[in-house]
Every structure is written in C-alpha cells, then in structure tokens.
Amino acid sequence: MCGIVGYIGHREAYPVILKGLQRLEYRGYDSAGIALYDGNEIILSKTKGKVADLESKVSNLPSFSGNLGIGHTRWATHGVPNDENSHPHFSNSGDLVIIHNGIIENYSALKKELIKRGYTFSSDTDTEVLINLIEDIQKNSNLKLGKAVQVALNQVVGAYAIAVFDVKKPNEIVVARLGSPLAIGVGENEFFIASDASPFIEYTNNAVYLEDEEMAVVRLKKPIKIRKIKDDSLVSPYIQELKINLEQIEKGGYDHFMLKEIFEQPHAIKDTYRGRLLIDEGIIKMAGIEDNMGKFLNANRIIIVACGTSWHAGLVAEYIIEDLVRVPVEVEYASEFRYRNPVINDKDIVIAISQSGETADTLAAIKLAKEKGAFVFGVCNVVGSTISRETHAGAYTHAGPEIGVASTKAFTTQITVLTLIALRLAKAKGTMSSTDFRRHLVELETIPEKVEEVLKSDALSKEIASIYKDAKNFLYLGRGFNFPVALEGALKLKEISYIHAEGYPAAEMKHGPIALIDENMPIAVIATKYGHYEKVVSNIQEIKSRKGKIIAVVTKGDEQVRDLADHVIEVPETLELLSPLLTTIPLQLLSYHIAVMLGRNVDQPRNLAKSVTVE
Ligand code: G6P
C-alpha cells in the first residue's frame, strides 16, 4: 500500500520519479505527489487522483526541475484522498519534506503534544505528524537530520517506510523501514529509493533492501550508511544483484497487465517447475524441502496462512496435500489466525503463501507461528520480500513480476509450487507409489502446453462476457479440487468488474444460493469429468430447472453438459488434482473481458491495492 520513490544524483529527478510512481501505482492510486529540490528551495506538486493527474498538473507549471526528489502514490488510511492529505508533506518550517508508506498508530497523542508546542497541521494524516516530530527533535536538540529521524522513530508506534530530505542539506535522503518495504538502488554516483525495484531497474541492477528497524542515510559520493534504529549499531549494506529486467515489468503489446499476465501463465508455470521437476531422473528437487525433510515428515499437521487469492491457492493445496501426503492440513485467513489464539506448537508446520511477500496480516501470522515454535515455510513470488526473509525456509514461485492488481499467474504458480511440495513429501513419506509419482510428474510437465490450449478460448470467453456483462450478480460453483477455483473465479469478477459474485461448493448451492437463481442469473460451473462429475451434472439440472444461465467449464469432448449448458468452455484432460491449473484460466478471461466491456480500470480497480501492507 502506497508506493514511494526517491532519487538523488545527476539526472533530472522528475521523470525518474514520475515513471517510478507509474510502476508502483499498483500499490495505491488515490493521490500522488512529488517534491523536488530545485537548487534553491523545495518545490512541490501533489493532487488527488492518479499519477496521470499529477503529470498533467505538473505540465501546467512553468518549470519543475531538480536532481533530488521524492514522490508518492497513495492508498488512503488516515484522511480521505484529497490534495491536502496527499504526500509529500512539509514540516512547519518548510525545511523538511517526507513521504511515508504505513501507519503511525500513536499519531494522535504525538499530534496533541506538537499542537501544544505550537505546531499546526494542514492535513489529517499521521505522516504530517511524523515530519513535525522530526523537526521538533532536530530543532530542540540541534541534531543532524539522520539522528533526528532516528530519535523520532523511537517514539513512534506503527509501520513505515519513509524518505525524508532537508532543504538545508540537499545532498542526502534519509530513509527507514519497519513493516513496509524499502529498496535502495545503487547506481554510479546516484541513488534510487523505492518500495520495490521496478522504478529503478532500468538504471541499475544493484539494490540494497533495508530490513525492519533499519534506517539509512543515502548521501551523494558516499557509501550508504545503514543503522539499526533502536540501538544505533552500524549494519554493512548487502548489495544484491537483481535478475528482473525492464521487459518483465512493461505491458509488451497487451492492453493491460492483467491480460499479459494471464497469457504468461504457460511460461510462468514452466519457470516455476524448471530445475525442480526432473523428469529424466524421475525426481523433484526443492532445496527448502530437502533441507528440512525431517521437520516435514514429523509434522502433526500443516497450517496454511494467506490472504485473498493466495488463500485460494492454499485451499487447493489443502486438497492436494491431504490427498497425496495424508497429513492434516488447515487453511486459515492470516488476518483471523493472528488474532485468535490458535493452538499451535513445534510439531506444526506453517506454510505462508504470499505473492508480494509483504502482506501485513500474513507477516503477523508468521511472527505468531514462530513465537509458538512452529517451523514456517514461505511460498512467495517477490524475491527478497519480507516474508521470504522472515520464514525459516521457502520456495519462490518464479512467476516474474505481477503488476495487475487482480492476481492471475501468481495463483497458478502458487498451486504449481504447492503441488511440487506435495509430490515430494508423498514420495518421501511413501504415501504414493513410484508409478503414480512418475505419472504425476509427466502430467505436470504437460500443463503449460495445456494452459496454452485453454488460452485459445479467449475469443469464446469474450463472446460470453458480452452476453452477461450487465448482470448484477454471478454465481460460481465447483466441487473438490475445483471448489477453490469457484471462489477464485468469483473474486476475480468482483475485484475488477464490481459485479457481485459468490463462489460456492456446488452441492451447497441448495442451502441458500439456489434462492437467487432466476433467468437473470449467470452461473459459472466447473463441471470437469472427475469423481464428482455426475453430482455436478445434477446440480446443473437443478439450475436449469430454475432457468439460470449456465456457463460450464468442461473436459474436452464432454457432450452431456454441452446439452444442458448455455455455454461451454473446454479444457484438456488432465489429472484431477492438476485441473485447477486449467479450469481457472477461462474464469480469469471471462472477468477480464467483462471488466473491459464495462469500462473498468482493470489493472487498478477502485479501493484495492496489490500489496496490502496495513492490517
Ligand atoms: C491483495 C491483492 C490480492 C492478493 C492479496 C494477498 O488483496 O489485491 O490480489 O491476493 O492482497 O496478497 P499476497 O501478496 O500476500 O499474495
């Protein structure tokens, strides 16, 4: 939530920061702003709305130039989205300016104190309190900016990634993090600050990721100095070489990131199993599992914690792991788990799933599980993310950057990793025969081709979308491994089209949702030919008798459902437990086309953010 960007060096800062904010806009897009040092004073432009609104505001200014600056794209927490509440925020003297991602929880008490001391506030934000606190400390104790920031942060409760600079010392930016990500791009005689590496990847591959409770002074012509905020100890910066490239974070000819990411799935799934699924040797190799095999084999149960789409991937994994490994699995919303005093101990394994690796609730659930002695394994997409560092071990999905707020390739690659884990554990535990194991490996390897085939139904999904785009409600039904796919299909539609949709286990339909069915209700049913097929066909009959409109996702060649349904989308045959990797694709496409036809902002749907770093 909220994206922050900063630059100090020899380039014009404005275009660097502006482009950086566009790349981070997936994090929040209520308002945007940039402050620059123009060689003389700090100049500021900020506005409610998108980064594009900021750009047009700046285009009306006679000049907006400088080699040092900070910028922000906001997802509002304290204070409605308006010009005043937009970042950056000045201190009362106008000397200091700040951008902030996170929440200062004790801002109200601090604000009262500052008001008593004569400070005034022009916004409702917690951030303006923080910058004035820093100013107050700097003035009263005659401290350098870095020191004043450190003292202030020691008085603050909450979460933050901040960047601050001082007009009196325009050769440095002070940054700090606790609970919100912050990366520093290290160029030649220039530095970039950002919530993730995408704003600076075209300038440098070298990055330093701050850890929680660390701050850094980024000064021209000087090495970065990192300190622990609490005890002031120095930390030597670890410069990582990043592997992502510019192409991966641009649209590459597609109208939207979401569509690009849907079509990237064959490749992304292959990248996920590359080097892990070794067909010739007939094995699965995953370092994070091998190194901790004893823990996995002795575990009494596995608890999966996640949010949103990642939670749906966890639900698919529950079905797969229990089926193959015969160990009990529970799937929990991280936000519930963290506050409900769960029974958990050192015989439990917690698997935390998170695309971004930054979700605040998932992170808190991990911390709780660790405190209670559980071994925590992370499944993340973003390399170097907080969750990937906070967990004892883990496996990356290697899906590449996912920019569209509605998660697509993250979901299928999460399922792929979790399937690999289940297969590896089943092999080690002996709950699966060698022949069966090999059969699964061979089939998993063919999934990218099969996804490619499903993607050919794009035109059909578009046609179906044009028929139902004005529906007020949608129902999604599935059973077994495809029940979570129904939930995910409904979530995708809600997120980007704003049409109300519910996902249900098909058999549960008769305990409530059936009351909603009439001739205006489109119902997407996953009716692939597996164990529950006949039962799902009966559910389809029940819908048909009530005149509901049936959009069925079926196994190629199915005739029975074709005769009953209003529309069918075929997917190739595969093993039942791998079928979610195929059945989810038409539902992604259907939502995408409906949202486009309704004129929605597909990549940045209202009120949502890609990375939810507040609880
Ligand atoms: C937000 C995003 C979802 C995502 C969820 C969990 O709500 O909009 O797409 O599934 O957070 O995010 P994570 O990064 O932890 O997977």
Short mmCIF file of N, CA and C in Angstrom, two decimals, residues 249-363:
data_model
loop_
_atom_site.label_atom_id
_atom_site.label_comp_id
_atom_site.label_asym_id
_atom_site.label_seq_id
_atom_site.Cartn_x
_atom_site.Cartn_y
_atom_site.Cartn_z
N ILE A 249 8.44 -5.89 -16.67
CA ILE A 249 7.53 -5.00 -15.93
C ILE A 249 6.80 -4.04 -16.87
N GLU A 250 6.87 -4.29 -18.18
CA GLU A 250 6.10 -3.46 -19.11
C GLU A 250 5.03 -4.31 -19.79
N LYS A 251 4.09 -3.65 -20.49
CA LYS A 251 2.91 -4.37 -20.98
C LYS A 251 3.15 -5.24 -22.22
N GLY A 252 4.22 -5.00 -22.92
CA GLY A 252 4.60 -5.84 -24.06
C GLY A 252 3.49 -6.05 -25.07
N GLY A 253 2.80 -4.98 -25.48
CA GLY A 253 1.82 -5.09 -26.55
C GLY A 253 0.41 -5.45 -26.08
N TYR A 254 0.26 -5.86 -24.84
CA TYR A 254 -1.09 -6.16 -24.33
C TYR A 254 -1.76 -4.87 -23.86
N ASP A 255 -3.10 -4.87 -23.87
CA ASP A 255 -3.81 -3.66 -23.43
C ASP A 255 -3.67 -3.46 -21.92
N HIS A 256 -3.58 -4.56 -21.21
CA HIS A 256 -3.49 -4.45 -19.74
C HIS A 256 -2.48 -5.45 -19.21
N PHE A 257 -1.93 -5.12 -18.04
CA PHE A 257 -1.02 -6.07 -17.39
C PHE A 257 -1.75 -7.38 -17.09
N MET A 258 -3.02 -7.26 -16.69
CA MET A 258 -3.74 -8.48 -16.30
C MET A 258 -3.78 -9.47 -17.48
N LEU A 259 -4.08 -8.95 -18.67
CA LEU A 259 -4.16 -9.85 -19.82
C LEU A 259 -2.79 -10.43 -20.13
N LYS A 260 -1.79 -9.59 -20.06
CA LYS A 260 -0.42 -10.07 -20.30
C LYS A 260 -0.09 -11.20 -19.31
N GLU A 261 -0.47 -10.98 -18.08
CA GLU A 261 -0.12 -11.96 -17.04
C GLU A 261 -0.93 -13.25 -17.19
N ILE A 262 -2.17 -13.12 -17.67
CA ILE A 262 -2.96 -14.34 -17.94
C ILE A 262 -2.24 -15.15 -19.03
N PHE A 263 -1.81 -14.44 -20.07
CA PHE A 263 -1.16 -15.14 -21.19
C PHE A 263 0.26 -15.59 -20.87
N GLU A 264 0.82 -15.07 -19.82
CA GLU A 264 2.17 -15.51 -19.43
C GLU A 264 2.16 -16.83 -18.67
N GLN A 265 0.96 -17.31 -18.34
CA GLN A 265 0.91 -18.47 -17.43
C GLN A 265 1.63 -19.73 -17.91
N PRO A 266 1.55 -20.07 -19.20
CA PRO A 266 2.29 -21.28 -19.60
C PRO A 266 3.78 -21.15 -19.27
N HIS A 267 4.31 -20.00 -19.59
CA HIS A 267 5.72 -19.73 -19.35
C HIS A 267 6.03 -19.68 -17.84
N ALA A 268 5.13 -19.00 -17.12
CA ALA A 268 5.36 -18.83 -15.68
C ALA A 268 5.34 -20.18 -14.96
N ILE A 269 4.41 -21.05 -15.36
CA ILE A 269 4.32 -22.37 -14.70
C ILE A 269 5.59 -23.17 -15.00
N LYS A 270 6.06 -23.04 -16.23
CA LYS A 270 7.30 -23.74 -16.60
C LYS A 270 8.47 -23.21 -15.77
N ASP A 271 8.51 -21.88 -15.61
CA ASP A 271 9.59 -21.30 -14.79
C ASP A 271 9.50 -21.78 -13.35
N THR A 272 8.27 -22.04 -12.90
CA THR A 272 8.09 -22.49 -11.52
C THR A 272 8.66 -23.89 -11.32
N TYR A 273 8.44 -24.77 -12.29
CA TYR A 273 8.95 -26.14 -12.05
C TYR A 273 10.33 -26.39 -12.64
N ARG A 274 10.85 -25.40 -13.41
CA ARG A 274 12.17 -25.58 -14.02
C ARG A 274 13.22 -25.85 -12.93
N GLY A 275 14.02 -26.89 -13.14
CA GLY A 275 15.10 -27.21 -12.19
C GLY A 275 14.60 -27.93 -10.96
N ARG A 276 13.28 -28.09 -10.85
CA ARG A 276 12.70 -28.77 -9.68
C ARG A 276 12.07 -30.09 -10.10
N LEU A 277 11.39 -30.03 -11.23
CA LEU A 277 10.73 -31.22 -11.75
C LEU A 277 11.70 -31.86 -12.74
N LEU A 278 12.39 -32.92 -12.33
CA LEU A 278 13.42 -33.50 -13.18
C LEU A 278 12.90 -34.84 -13.72
N ILE A 279 12.28 -34.75 -14.88
CA ILE A 279 11.61 -35.92 -15.46
C ILE A 279 12.59 -37.06 -15.73
N ASP A 280 13.74 -36.73 -16.34
CA ASP A 280 14.67 -37.81 -16.70
C ASP A 280 15.11 -38.60 -15.49
N GLU A 281 15.35 -37.87 -14.42
CA GLU A 281 15.78 -38.57 -13.20
C GLU A 281 14.59 -39.09 -12.39
N GLY A 282 13.40 -38.65 -12.78
CA GLY A 282 12.19 -39.08 -12.08
C GLY A 282 12.12 -38.56 -10.65
N ILE A 283 12.63 -37.34 -10.44
CA ILE A 283 12.60 -36.79 -9.07
C ILE A 283 12.11 -35.34 -9.04
N ILE A 284 11.80 -34.90 -7.83
CA ILE A 284 11.53 -33.48 -7.59
C ILE A 284 12.59 -33.00 -6.62
N LYS A 285 13.21 -31.87 -7.00
CA LYS A 285 14.30 -31.35 -6.17
C LYS A 285 13.93 -29.94 -5.70
N MET A 286 13.79 -29.78 -4.40
CA MET A 286 13.49 -28.45 -3.87
C MET A 286 14.30 -28.28 -2.60
N ALA A 287 15.28 -27.38 -2.68
CA ALA A 287 16.23 -27.24 -1.57
C ALA A 287 15.53 -26.99 -0.23
N GLY A 288 14.55 -26.09 -0.25
CA GLY A 288 13.87 -25.72 1.01
C GLY A 288 13.19 -26.90 1.67
N ILE A 289 12.77 -27.88 0.86
CA ILE A 289 12.12 -29.08 1.41
C ILE A 289 13.19 -30.09 1.83
N GLU A 290 14.16 -30.33 0.92
CA GLU A 290 15.20 -31.32 1.24
C GLU A 290 15.87 -30.99 2.57
N ASP A 291 16.25 -29.70 2.72
CA ASP A 291 16.99 -29.30 3.91
C ASP A 291 16.18 -29.47 5.20
N ASN A 292 14.88 -29.56 5.05
CA ASN A 292 14.04 -29.63 6.26
C ASN A 292 13.11 -30.84 6.24
N MET A 293 13.54 -31.85 5.50
CA MET A 293 12.67 -33.01 5.30
C MET A 293 12.24 -33.63 6.64
N GLY A 294 13.16 -33.70 7.59
CA GLY A 294 12.83 -34.30 8.89
C GLY A 294 11.63 -33.59 9.51
N LYS A 295 11.64 -32.28 9.47
CA LYS A 295 10.55 -31.49 10.06
C LYS A 295 9.24 -31.80 9.35
N PHE A 296 9.29 -31.85 8.02
CA PHE A 296 8.06 -32.11 7.27
C PHE A 296 7.52 -33.50 7.57
N LEU A 297 8.42 -34.47 7.65
CA LEU A 297 7.96 -35.84 7.85
C LEU A 297 7.42 -36.07 9.25
N ASN A 298 7.93 -35.30 10.21
CA ASN A 298 7.47 -35.48 11.59
C ASN A 298 6.29 -34.59 11.97
N ALA A 299 5.89 -33.75 11.05
CA ALA A 299 4.84 -32.77 11.40
C ALA A 299 3.51 -33.47 11.68
N ASN A 300 2.82 -32.97 12.70
CA ASN A 300 1.50 -33.49 13.00
C ASN A 300 0.46 -32.96 12.02
N ARG A 301 0.70 -31.72 11.59
CA ARG A 301 -0.24 -31.13 10.63
C ARG A 301 0.43 -29.94 9.96
N ILE A 302 -0.18 -29.50 8.90
CA ILE A 302 0.30 -28.31 8.18
C ILE A 302 -0.80 -27.27 8.25
N ILE A 303 -0.39 -26.06 8.62
CA ILE A 303 -1.37 -24.96 8.64
C ILE A 303 -0.95 -23.98 7.56
N ILE A 304 -1.87 -23.68 6.67
CA ILE A 304 -1.55 -22.73 5.61
C ILE A 304 -2.17 -21.39 5.97
N VAL A 305 -1.38 -20.32 5.93
CA VAL A 305 -1.92 -18.98 6.19
C VAL A 305 -1.69 -18.11 4.96
N ALA A 306 -2.68 -17.31 4.63
CA ALA A 306 -2.59 -16.45 3.44
C ALA A 306 -3.79 -15.52 3.40
N CYS A 307 -3.81 -14.63 2.42
CA CYS A 307 -4.94 -13.73 2.22
C CYS A 307 -5.32 -13.74 0.74
N GLY A 308 -6.55 -13.39 0.46
CA GLY A 308 -7.00 -13.16 -0.93
C GLY A 308 -6.79 -14.37 -1.82
N THR A 309 -6.29 -14.09 -3.00
CA THR A 309 -6.06 -15.16 -3.98
C THR A 309 -5.09 -16.21 -3.44
N SER A 310 -4.11 -15.76 -2.69
CA SER A 310 -3.13 -16.72 -2.14
C SER A 310 -3.84 -17.70 -1.19
N TRP A 311 -4.86 -17.21 -0.51
CA TRP A 311 -5.64 -18.09 0.37
C TRP A 311 -6.37 -19.15 -0.46
N HIS A 312 -6.85 -18.74 -1.62
CA HIS A 312 -7.49 -19.72 -2.50
C HIS A 312 -6.49 -20.78 -2.97
N ALA A 313 -5.27 -20.35 -3.27
CA ALA A 313 -4.24 -21.33 -3.67
C ALA A 313 -3.99 -22.28 -2.50
N GLY A 314 -4.04 -21.74 -1.28
CA GLY A 314 -3.85 -22.56 -0.09
C GLY A 314 -4.93 -23.62 0.04
N LEU A 315 -6.15 -23.23 -0.32
CA LEU A 315 -7.27 -24.16 -0.25
C LEU A 315 -7.10 -25.30 -1.26
N VAL A 316 -6.63 -24.96 -2.46
CA VAL A 316 -6.35 -26.02 -3.44
C VAL A 316 -5.27 -26.94 -2.86
N ALA A 317 -4.27 -26.32 -2.23
CA ALA A 317 -3.16 -27.12 -1.67
C ALA A 317 -3.65 -28.05 -0.57
N GLU A 318 -4.63 -27.60 0.20
CA GLU A 318 -5.18 -28.46 1.25
C GLU A 318 -5.69 -29.77 0.64
N TYR A 319 -6.45 -29.63 -0.43
CA TYR A 319 -6.99 -30.82 -1.10
C TYR A 319 -5.84 -31.69 -1.62
N ILE A 320 -4.85 -31.05 -2.21
CA ILE A 320 -3.76 -31.82 -2.84
C ILE A 320 -2.90 -32.49 -1.77
N ILE A 321 -2.51 -31.74 -0.75
CA ILE A 321 -1.60 -32.30 0.26
C ILE A 321 -2.28 -33.43 1.04
N GLU A 322 -3.51 -33.19 1.44
CA GLU A 322 -4.19 -34.26 2.19
C GLU A 322 -4.34 -35.51 1.33
N ASP A 323 -4.65 -35.30 0.06
CA ASP A 323 -4.83 -36.44 -0.84
C ASP A 323 -3.53 -37.21 -1.03
N LEU A 324 -2.44 -36.50 -1.25
CA LEU A 324 -1.19 -37.19 -1.57
C LEU A 324 -0.36 -37.55 -0.36
N VAL A 325 -0.31 -36.67 0.62
CA VAL A 325 0.65 -36.85 1.73
C VAL A 325 0.00 -37.44 2.97
N ARG A 326 -1.31 -37.42 3.02
CA ARG A 326 -2.07 -37.97 4.15
C ARG A 326 -1.68 -37.32 5.48
N VAL A 327 -1.50 -36.02 5.45
CA VAL A 327 -1.25 -35.27 6.68
C VAL A 327 -2.37 -34.22 6.78
N PRO A 328 -2.90 -33.98 7.98
CA PRO A 328 -3.98 -32.99 8.07
C PRO A 328 -3.50 -31.59 7.71
N VAL A 329 -4.33 -30.89 6.98
CA VAL A 329 -3.99 -29.51 6.57
C VAL A 329 -5.13 -28.60 6.96
N GLU A 330 -4.78 -27.45 7.52
CA GLU A 330 -5.81 -26.43 7.79
C GLU A 330 -5.43 -25.18 7.04
N VAL A 331 -6.42 -24.50 6.51
CA VAL A 331 -6.13 -23.27 5.77
C VAL A 331 -6.80 -22.12 6.49
N GLU A 332 -6.02 -21.11 6.82
CA GLU A 332 -6.55 -20.02 7.64
C GLU A 332 -6.34 -18.68 6.94
N TYR A 333 -7.31 -17.79 7.10
CA TYR A 333 -7.07 -16.40 6.72
C TYR A 333 -6.05 -15.86 7.72
N ALA A 334 -4.98 -15.30 7.21
CA ALA A 334 -3.93 -14.80 8.11
C ALA A 334 -4.49 -13.79 9.10
N SER A 335 -5.44 -12.98 8.64
CA SER A 335 -5.98 -11.91 9.50
C SER A 335 -6.76 -12.49 10.68
N GLU A 336 -7.35 -13.67 10.52
CA GLU A 336 -8.05 -14.31 11.61
C GLU A 336 -7.07 -15.05 12.51
N PHE A 337 -6.20 -15.78 11.89
CA PHE A 337 -5.23 -16.61 12.61
C PHE A 337 -4.45 -15.78 13.63
N ARG A 338 -4.01 -14.60 13.18
CA ARG A 338 -3.12 -13.80 14.03
C ARG A 338 -3.80 -13.31 15.31
N TYR A 339 -5.12 -13.26 15.31
CA TYR A 339 -5.80 -12.70 16.48
C TYR A 339 -6.63 -13.71 17.26
N ARG A 340 -6.51 -15.02 16.91
CA ARG A 340 -7.48 -15.91 17.55
C ARG A 340 -6.85 -16.94 18.49
N ASN A 341 -5.68 -16.65 18.99
CA ASN A 341 -5.02 -17.54 19.94
C ASN A 341 -5.02 -19.00 19.47
N PRO A 342 -4.47 -19.26 18.31
CA PRO A 342 -4.54 -20.61 17.75
C PRO A 342 -3.72 -21.62 18.54
N VAL A 343 -4.15 -22.87 18.51
CA VAL A 343 -3.36 -23.94 19.13
C VAL A 343 -2.30 -24.34 18.11
N ILE A 344 -1.07 -24.11 18.47
CA ILE A 344 -0.01 -24.37 17.51
C ILE A 344 1.28 -24.62 18.28
N ASN A 345 2.07 -25.57 17.81
CA ASN A 345 3.30 -25.87 18.54
C ASN A 345 4.42 -26.32 17.59
N ASP A 346 5.51 -26.82 18.19
CA ASP A 346 6.67 -27.12 17.36
C ASP A 346 6.51 -28.37 16.50
N LYS A 347 5.37 -29.02 16.59
CA LYS A 347 5.11 -30.16 15.71
C LYS A 347 4.30 -29.71 14.48
N ASP A 348 3.99 -28.42 14.45
CA ASP A 348 3.22 -27.91 13.32
C ASP A 348 4.14 -27.25 12.30
N ILE A 349 3.72 -27.38 11.06
CA ILE A 349 4.42 -26.63 10.00
C ILE A 349 3.44 -25.61 9.46
N VAL A 350 3.90 -24.38 9.38
CA VAL A 350 3.05 -23.34 8.81
C VAL A 350 3.59 -23.00 7.43
N ILE A 351 2.72 -23.04 6.44
CA ILE A 351 3.12 -22.59 5.10
C ILE A 351 2.42 -21.26 4.86
N ALA A 352 3.22 -20.21 4.66
CA ALA A 352 2.65 -18.89 4.40
C ALA A 352 2.77 -18.62 2.91
N ILE A 353 1.63 -18.30 2.30
CA ILE A 353 1.65 -18.05 0.85
C ILE A 353 1.40 -16.57 0.61
N SER A 354 2.25 -15.96 -0.18
CA SER A 354 2.05 -14.54 -0.48
C SER A 354 2.78 -14.16 -1.77
N GLN A 355 2.03 -13.65 -2.73
CA GLN A 355 2.66 -13.19 -3.97
C GLN A 355 3.69 -12.11 -3.66
N SER A 356 3.23 -11.06 -2.98
CA SER A 356 4.10 -9.91 -2.74
C SER A 356 5.15 -10.19 -1.69
N GLY A 357 4.82 -11.08 -0.77
CA GLY A 357 5.72 -11.31 0.36
C GLY A 357 5.71 -10.15 1.35
N GLU A 358 4.70 -9.28 1.25
CA GLU A 358 4.66 -8.10 2.11
C GLU A 358 3.35 -7.95 2.86
N THR A 359 2.39 -8.83 2.65
CA THR A 359 1.06 -8.64 3.25
C THR A 359 1.16 -8.63 4.78
N ALA A 360 0.66 -7.54 5.36
CA ALA A 360 0.85 -7.31 6.80
C ALA A 360 0.26 -8.44 7.64
N ASP A 361 -0.95 -8.88 7.30
CA ASP A 361 -1.60 -9.92 8.12
C ASP A 361 -0.83 -11.25 8.02
N THR A 362 -0.36 -11.56 6.83
CA THR A 362 0.37 -12.82 6.66
C THR A 362 1.67 -12.76 7.44
N LEU A 363 2.30 -11.61 7.39
CA LEU A 363 3.55 -11.41 8.13
C LEU A 363 3.32 -11.57 9.64
#
